[in-house]
Short mmCIF file of C-alpha atoms and ligand atoms in Angstrom, two decimals:
data_model
loop_
_atom_site.label_atom_id
_atom_site.label_comp_id
_atom_site.label_asym_id
_atom_site.label_seq_id
_atom_site.Cartn_x
_atom_site.Cartn_y
_atom_site.Cartn_z
CA MET A 803 59.72 145.55 -39.47
CA PRO A 804 63.50 145.74 -40.11
CA ALA A 805 64.16 148.94 -42.68
CA ALA A 806 65.05 148.02 -46.35
CA THR A 807 68.36 148.24 -45.74
CA GLY A 808 68.57 144.77 -43.56
CA VAL A 809 66.26 142.82 -46.24
CA ALA A 810 68.98 143.68 -48.88
CA GLU A 811 71.52 142.53 -46.91
CA ALA A 812 69.83 139.43 -45.77
CA ALA A 813 69.13 138.66 -49.57
CA ALA A 814 72.79 139.11 -50.45
CA VAL A 815 73.95 136.38 -47.38
CA LEU A 816 70.66 133.62 -49.10
CA ARG A 817 72.27 134.33 -52.59
CA ALA A 818 75.41 133.72 -51.12
CA GLY A 819 74.98 130.59 -49.57
CA GLY A 820 74.42 131.85 -45.79
CA LEU A 821 71.92 131.24 -43.75
CA VAL A 822 69.48 134.09 -43.39
CA ALA A 823 66.68 133.38 -40.69
CA PHE A 824 63.78 135.78 -40.28
CA PRO A 825 60.18 135.90 -39.71
CA THR A 826 56.98 134.18 -40.65
CA GLU A 827 53.39 134.55 -39.65
CA THR A 828 54.00 130.91 -37.72
CA VAL A 829 57.63 131.58 -36.04
CA TYR A 830 61.33 132.18 -37.65
CA GLY A 831 62.71 130.05 -40.31
CA LEU A 832 66.26 128.86 -40.61
CA GLY A 833 66.08 129.81 -44.60
CA ALA A 834 69.03 129.20 -47.38
CA ASN A 835 68.13 128.97 -50.84
CA ALA A 836 66.48 126.10 -52.23
CA LEU A 837 68.15 125.13 -55.20
CA ASP A 838 71.67 125.73 -53.37
CA GLY A 839 72.52 121.90 -52.34
CA HIS A 840 75.69 123.45 -50.11
CA ALA A 841 73.95 125.93 -48.74
CA ALA A 842 70.84 124.18 -47.29
CA ALA A 843 73.15 121.49 -46.51
CA ARG A 844 74.46 123.56 -43.63
CA ILE A 845 70.18 123.85 -42.29
CA PHE A 846 71.00 120.61 -40.76
CA ALA A 847 74.39 120.93 -40.17
CA ALA A 848 73.37 124.00 -38.09
CA LYS A 849 69.87 122.75 -36.08
CA ALA A 850 71.47 119.31 -35.94
CA ARG A 851 68.69 118.01 -37.83
CA PRO A 852 68.65 114.28 -38.87
CA SER A 853 68.65 114.53 -42.90
CA PHE A 854 65.91 112.32 -43.65
CA ASP A 855 63.74 115.77 -41.60
CA PRO A 856 62.68 117.05 -44.81
CA LEU A 857 62.63 121.37 -45.06
CA ILE A 858 59.37 123.78 -46.44
CA THR A 859 60.45 125.09 -49.90
CA HIS A 860 59.28 128.92 -48.96
CA LEU A 861 57.98 131.65 -52.08
CA ALA A 862 57.45 134.94 -52.01
CA ASP A 863 54.48 135.27 -54.27
CA PRO A 864 52.05 132.50 -54.36
CA ALA A 865 52.35 132.72 -58.76
CA GLU A 866 55.62 131.21 -58.55
CA LEU A 867 54.63 128.23 -58.09
CA ALA A 868 54.07 127.16 -61.49
CA GLY A 869 57.05 128.25 -62.68
CA LEU A 870 58.67 126.54 -59.39
CA VAL A 871 57.47 122.98 -59.84
CA GLY A 872 55.09 122.92 -63.10
CA ALA A 873 51.63 121.59 -63.22
CA VAL A 874 50.47 120.34 -59.93
CA PRO A 875 46.88 119.03 -58.90
CA SER A 876 44.10 121.23 -59.22
CA LEU A 877 42.72 120.47 -55.53
CA VAL A 878 46.28 121.62 -54.14
CA ALA A 879 46.32 124.46 -56.71
CA ALA A 880 43.12 125.25 -54.92
CA LEU A 881 44.08 125.45 -52.01
CA ALA A 882 47.07 127.74 -52.37
CA GLU A 883 44.71 130.26 -54.93
CA ARG A 884 42.05 129.94 -51.11
CA PHE A 885 45.59 129.44 -49.06
CA TRP A 886 48.14 131.73 -49.85
CA PRO A 887 49.72 133.55 -48.24
CA GLY A 888 49.05 132.31 -44.66
CA PRO A 889 49.95 128.90 -43.05
CA LEU A 890 49.43 126.25 -44.48
CA THR A 891 52.40 123.53 -46.27
CA LEU A 892 51.43 121.95 -49.73
CA ILE A 893 53.07 118.25 -50.95
CA VAL A 894 53.44 118.76 -54.35
CA ALA A 895 56.74 117.12 -56.43
CA ARG A 896 59.88 117.55 -56.19
CA PRO A 897 60.77 119.90 -59.47
CA ALA A 898 64.98 118.78 -60.93
CA ALA A 899 65.92 122.55 -59.91
CA VAL A 900 64.82 121.40 -56.29
CA PRO A 901 68.06 120.01 -55.39
CA PRO A 902 67.82 116.12 -53.44
CA ILE A 903 68.85 117.99 -49.86
CA VAL A 904 65.64 119.21 -49.41
CA THR A 905 63.85 116.62 -49.23
CA SER A 906 65.66 114.45 -47.35
CA GLY A 907 65.52 112.86 -50.51
CA LEU A 908 61.71 112.22 -51.28
CA ALA A 909 59.60 113.22 -54.71
CA THR A 910 57.47 114.95 -52.50
CA MET A 911 58.25 118.67 -51.79
CA ALA A 912 57.21 120.84 -49.15
CA VAL A 913 56.04 124.86 -49.70
CA ARG A 914 54.58 127.70 -48.64
CA VAL A 915 53.84 130.67 -49.11
CA PRO A 916 54.25 132.93 -45.45
CA ASP A 917 51.93 135.58 -44.73
CA HIS A 918 54.79 138.43 -43.50
CA PRO A 919 55.25 141.30 -45.53
CA VAL A 920 59.25 140.38 -44.15
CA ALA A 921 59.10 136.67 -45.20
CA ARG A 922 58.06 137.95 -48.01
CA ALA A 923 60.00 140.94 -49.40
CA LEU A 924 63.21 138.84 -47.83
CA ILE A 925 62.62 135.87 -50.57
CA ARG A 926 61.22 138.58 -53.02
CA ALA A 927 64.70 139.94 -52.97
CA ALA A 928 66.53 136.74 -52.91
CA GLY A 929 65.04 136.02 -55.97
CA VAL A 930 65.47 132.45 -54.63
CA PRO A 931 62.54 129.93 -53.35
CA VAL A 932 64.28 130.03 -49.69
CA ALA A 933 63.94 125.97 -47.42
CA ALA A 934 63.71 126.31 -44.29
CA PRO A 935 62.75 124.61 -40.81
CA SER A 936 62.89 126.50 -37.76
CA ALA A 937 65.01 128.58 -36.94
CA ASN A 938 66.23 125.67 -33.11
CA ARG A 939 67.74 123.01 -33.01
CA PHE A 940 66.73 119.82 -33.89
CA GLY A 941 63.52 118.63 -31.65
CA MET A 942 63.35 121.62 -29.63
CA LEU A 943 61.50 124.91 -28.30
CA SER A 944 61.11 127.27 -32.57
CA PRO A 945 61.54 130.49 -32.14
CA THR A 946 58.60 133.12 -31.31
CA ARG A 947 60.90 135.79 -30.94
CA ALA A 948 64.55 136.41 -32.49
CA GLU A 949 65.69 136.25 -29.66
CA HIS A 950 64.78 132.81 -29.09
CA VAL A 951 66.71 132.31 -32.32
CA ALA A 952 70.19 134.36 -31.00
CA ALA A 953 70.14 131.86 -28.12
CA GLY A 954 69.53 128.67 -29.66
CA LEU A 955 71.79 128.84 -33.41
CA GLY A 956 74.14 131.97 -31.98
CA ASP A 957 77.27 131.66 -34.77
CA ALA A 958 75.36 129.12 -36.18
CA VAL A 959 73.56 131.70 -38.05
CA ASP A 960 75.20 134.29 -41.09
CA LEU A 961 72.01 136.81 -40.20
CA ILE A 962 69.25 137.15 -38.37
CA VAL A 963 65.85 139.88 -39.06
CA ASP A 964 63.85 140.47 -36.14
CA GLY A 965 60.49 141.26 -37.47
CA GLY A 966 59.44 141.13 -33.31
CA PRO A 967 57.33 138.33 -31.98
CA THR A 968 55.63 136.14 -35.15
CA ARG A 969 51.29 136.35 -34.49
CA CYS A 970 50.53 132.71 -35.72
CA GLY A 971 53.02 131.83 -32.90
CA ILE A 972 52.64 127.27 -34.44
CA GLU A 973 53.86 126.20 -37.45
CA SER A 974 52.36 126.06 -40.53
CA THR A 975 48.94 122.70 -40.84
CA ILE A 976 51.35 120.68 -43.47
CA LEU A 977 48.50 118.25 -46.68
CA ASP A 978 48.82 116.31 -48.98
CA ALA A 979 45.38 116.98 -51.59
CA ARG A 980 47.08 115.05 -54.43
CA GLY A 981 45.11 112.35 -53.20
CA ASP A 982 41.41 112.27 -53.88
CA ARG A 983 41.21 112.57 -49.65
CA PRO A 984 43.49 115.33 -48.00
CA VAL A 985 45.68 113.88 -45.65
CA VAL A 986 46.86 116.51 -42.51
CA LEU A 987 50.57 115.44 -41.54
CA ARG A 988 50.94 117.96 -39.32
CA LEU A 989 48.51 120.03 -36.96
CA GLY A 990 50.16 123.86 -37.05
CA ALA A 991 48.03 127.55 -37.20
CA LEU A 992 45.32 126.86 -40.42
CA PRO A 993 42.68 125.28 -38.34
CA VAL A 994 41.37 121.32 -39.52
CA GLU A 995 37.92 123.44 -39.49
CA ALA A 996 39.10 125.37 -42.01
CA LEU A 997 40.14 123.17 -43.89
CA VAL A 998 36.93 121.40 -44.08
CA GLU A 999 35.19 124.30 -45.25
CA ALA A 1000 36.94 124.72 -48.28
CA VAL A 1001 37.22 120.64 -49.49
CA GLY A 1002 34.93 118.68 -47.13
CA PRO A 1003 36.13 116.01 -45.32
CA VAL A 1004 40.22 115.63 -44.24
CA ASP A 1005 42.36 112.13 -42.92
CA VAL A 1006 43.71 113.36 -39.69
CA ARG A 1007 47.34 110.89 -39.55
CA PRO A 1008 49.62 113.18 -37.69
CA GLY A 1009 53.01 111.14 -37.78
CA SER A 1010 50.89 107.86 -37.81
CA SER A 1011 52.83 106.08 -40.66
CA GLY A 1012 55.35 105.89 -38.03
CA GLN A 1013 57.80 106.47 -40.93
CA PRO A 1014 58.82 110.37 -40.26
CA VAL A 1015 57.03 112.15 -43.19
CA ALA A 1016 56.35 115.06 -41.43
CA PRO A 1017 57.35 115.13 -38.67
CA GLY A 1018 57.00 117.16 -36.59
CA GLY A 1019 55.43 113.36 -36.69
CA LEU A 1020 58.26 113.09 -33.54
CA ALA A 1021 56.91 111.57 -31.01
CA ALA A 1022 59.63 113.57 -29.42
CA HIS A 1023 59.93 117.39 -30.77
CA TYR A 1024 59.77 120.15 -29.35
CA ALA A 1025 60.81 120.03 -25.68
CA PRO A 1026 61.85 122.07 -23.49
CA ARG A 1027 65.16 121.36 -21.27
CA THR A 1028 62.55 121.13 -18.19
CA PRO A 1029 60.64 118.05 -18.06
CA LEU A 1030 57.23 118.70 -19.15
CA ARG A 1031 54.22 116.86 -17.78
CA LEU A 1032 50.69 116.92 -19.35
CA VAL A 1033 48.02 117.60 -16.59
CA ASP A 1034 44.06 118.17 -17.09
CA PRO A 1035 42.71 122.03 -15.88
CA PRO A 1036 41.21 122.85 -13.66
CA PRO A 1037 44.29 123.65 -12.11
CA SER A 1038 43.06 123.21 -8.65
CA ALA A 1039 42.22 119.56 -9.72
CA THR A 1040 45.71 119.00 -9.82
CA ALA A 1041 46.92 117.91 -6.22
CA PRO A 1042 49.67 119.82 -4.76
CA ARG A 1043 53.21 119.21 -3.54
CA PRO A 1044 56.20 120.69 -0.85
CA ASP A 1045 57.55 120.90 -3.16
CA ASP A 1046 55.30 122.67 -5.97
CA HIS A 1047 57.69 126.50 -5.54
CA THR A 1048 60.14 124.57 -8.03
CA ARG A 1049 57.59 123.28 -10.44
CA GLY A 1050 56.32 125.52 -13.32
CA TYR A 1051 52.72 125.93 -14.60
CA LEU A 1052 51.26 126.61 -17.51
CA ALA A 1053 47.72 127.43 -17.65
CA LEU A 1054 45.60 128.04 -20.23
CA ARG A 1055 43.38 130.33 -18.20
CA GLU A 1056 43.24 130.05 -14.74
CA ARG A 1057 45.75 130.86 -11.97
CA PRO A 1058 46.85 128.10 -10.11
CA ALA A 1059 45.85 128.54 -6.94
CA GLN A 1060 49.39 126.60 -5.18
CA PRO A 1061 52.88 128.21 -4.83
CA TYR A 1062 54.04 127.14 -7.76
CA GLY A 1063 57.78 129.12 -8.48
CA ALA A 1064 56.45 130.14 -12.50
CA VAL A 1065 53.20 130.23 -14.10
CA GLU A 1066 52.14 131.38 -17.42
CA VAL A 1067 48.67 131.74 -18.34
CA LEU A 1068 48.62 131.29 -22.34
CA SER A 1069 44.67 132.87 -23.20
CA PRO A 1070 42.95 133.95 -19.64
CA ASP A 1071 38.98 134.30 -21.93
CA GLY A 1072 39.90 131.48 -23.03
CA ASP A 1073 40.72 132.35 -27.54
CA LEU A 1074 42.86 129.26 -28.46
CA THR A 1075 44.21 131.55 -31.38
CA GLY A 1076 46.29 133.79 -28.95
CA ALA A 1077 46.55 130.79 -26.61
CA ALA A 1078 49.25 129.24 -29.91
CA ALA A 1079 49.82 132.69 -30.60
CA ARG A 1080 51.51 132.45 -27.09
CA LEU A 1081 52.64 128.89 -26.96
CA PHE A 1082 56.43 128.29 -28.10
CA ASP A 1083 57.10 131.46 -26.39
CA ALA A 1084 54.77 130.63 -22.06
CA LEU A 1085 57.32 127.63 -22.69
CA HIS A 1086 61.17 129.40 -23.42
CA ARG A 1087 60.29 131.50 -20.37
CA LEU A 1088 59.33 128.96 -17.67
CA ASP A 1089 62.38 126.58 -19.33
CA ALA A 1090 64.24 129.59 -18.24
CA THR A 1091 63.32 129.92 -14.87
CA GLY A 1092 65.32 126.67 -13.54
CA VAL A 1093 62.15 125.27 -12.29
CA THR A 1094 62.23 121.19 -11.57
CA GLU A 1095 59.09 120.26 -13.78
CA ILE A 1096 56.24 122.41 -16.16
CA LEU A 1097 53.10 121.03 -15.85
CA ALA A 1098 50.95 122.22 -18.26
CA GLU A 1099 46.97 121.82 -19.50
CA ARG A 1100 45.59 120.13 -21.64
CA VAL A 1101 43.11 122.46 -24.31
CA PRO A 1102 40.03 121.80 -25.90
CA GLU A 1103 40.73 119.57 -28.97
CA ALA A 1104 39.22 121.84 -31.55
CA GLY A 1105 40.06 124.34 -33.66
CA LEU A 1106 43.29 126.27 -32.88
CA GLY A 1107 43.54 123.04 -29.70
CA ARG A 1108 44.48 120.42 -31.72
CA ALA A 1109 47.24 123.01 -32.25
CA ILE A 1110 48.79 123.06 -28.47
CA ASN A 1111 47.75 120.50 -27.43
CA ASP A 1112 49.21 118.47 -30.26
CA ARG A 1113 52.43 120.05 -29.47
CA LEU A 1114 52.43 119.50 -25.77
CA ARG A 1115 52.02 116.05 -25.51
CA ARG A 1116 55.70 115.37 -28.60
CA ALA A 1117 56.89 117.90 -26.32
CA ALA A 1118 55.93 115.37 -22.96
CA ALA A 1119 57.31 112.95 -24.60
CA THR A 1120 60.85 112.90 -23.97
CA TRP A 1121 59.30 112.89 -20.20
CA GLN A 1122 59.57 109.23 -17.74
CA PRO A 1123 56.70 109.23 -14.71
CA PRO A 1124 59.68 109.24 -11.82
CA ALA A 1125 59.42 104.50 -11.16
O1 TXA B 1653 55.68 127.46 -40.09
C1 TXA B 1653 56.12 126.48 -40.47
O2 TXA B 1653 56.24 125.62 -41.21
C2 TXA B 1653 57.90 126.71 -39.89
C3 TXA B 1653 58.09 127.94 -40.98
C4 TXA B 1653 59.60 128.87 -41.06
O3 TXA B 1653 57.66 128.62 -42.02
N1 TXA B 1653 58.47 125.93 -40.94
C5 TXA B 1653 58.58 124.55 -40.02
O4 TXA B 1653 59.12 123.82 -40.44
O5 TXA B 1653 58.26 124.22 -39.16
P1 TXA B 1653 59.73 122.28 -39.74
O6 TXA B 1653 61.52 121.70 -40.37
O7 TXA B 1653 60.41 122.77 -38.26
O8 TXA B 1653 58.85 121.59 -39.97
C6 TXA B 1653 58.78 120.88 -41.13
C7 TXA B 1653 57.98 119.42 -41.19
C8 TXA B 1653 59.19 119.04 -40.98
O9 TXA B 1653 58.46 117.88 -39.56
C9 TXA B 1653 59.11 118.02 -42.24
O10 TXA B 1653 59.12 117.11 -42.08
C10 TXA B 1653 57.63 118.45 -43.02
O11 TXA B 1653 57.49 119.05 -42.54
N2 TXA B 1653 58.06 118.21 -44.35
C11 TXA B 1653 59.15 118.04 -45.20
N3 TXA B 1653 59.06 118.50 -46.39
C12 TXA B 1653 58.01 117.25 -46.28
C13 TXA B 1653 57.17 116.27 -47.63
N4 TXA B 1653 57.53 115.77 -48.86
N5 TXA B 1653 56.62 115.13 -47.18
C14 TXA B 1653 55.89 115.55 -45.97
N6 TXA B 1653 56.48 115.93 -44.80
C15 TXA B 1653 56.95 117.00 -45.39
MG1 MG B 1654 60.34 122.57 -36.32
#
């Protein structure tokens, strides 16, 4: 954790309308004052993010929600009470204080309280809610280390607060709990099973509407520069090829026998929480090796495995098999 002066300086940059990248428990965020439309506009420019993709507003404390938004539906309030601070983003009505650019003109706003001491200290010191998408260029891999932010955004960000690698490694789960039956808009670091245990059945519709409402819901997203293809484990089932040394392999637990040029194992004991924490970091590393293709194993579709598979599917979505 950086010295308090680091946080104070970063808070001053936010208050002055600047962009600060900061750690959360999920991924690094690219923050701006959520009450300042010009500052928020700079986020879209820095990320080359389309203006139709709304931002998440971050608060320092759960109690600030009522002050910013006013009355919230009782289920939303109960979920905030239960899971904040933490990797759950909730949909509420956009308050008048938040300029429409933050929500891409939507009448709704995504909001969460991150479970990270640096993030919370920063937001508290800034004294304003902080709009922050993941601190990567649009469509690329999310950053789980300050180095990823520096490599991806460079001078487009005014300041990077380095809090070391992030704990969860994938983005927050986004839930719309305003209606009778909550809808998961993005699979993420809070497993669906935890939500079901808290509130009963939920619908899971990540990006299924065809509308980019939640989107990390866009079909192609979270992509490394290297083409990525999903394969089924075990690695021995993947046919060897003479050019295996030019390919990279992302395994859940077992090292493949083939002589791949680069291999990353997410979690030797198969633990999906640990695998999620290392997912983007491993993809960043494979991407940097210069391999021509990354083969990525599907993981079990349960718990955080659902969010991991979701990220891998979207990363693979731009890849076209050779004709
Ligand atoms: O873990 C996280 O959520 C990280 C950290 C920094 O908090 N942030 C993050 O932000 O992943 P971003 O911008 O990469 O993803 C936010 C997603 C976008 O796909 C956006 O479409 C969706 O949230 N979103 C934002 N506002 C929304 C709204 N009002 N309704 C539905 N989806 C919304
Ligand atoms: Mg993102």
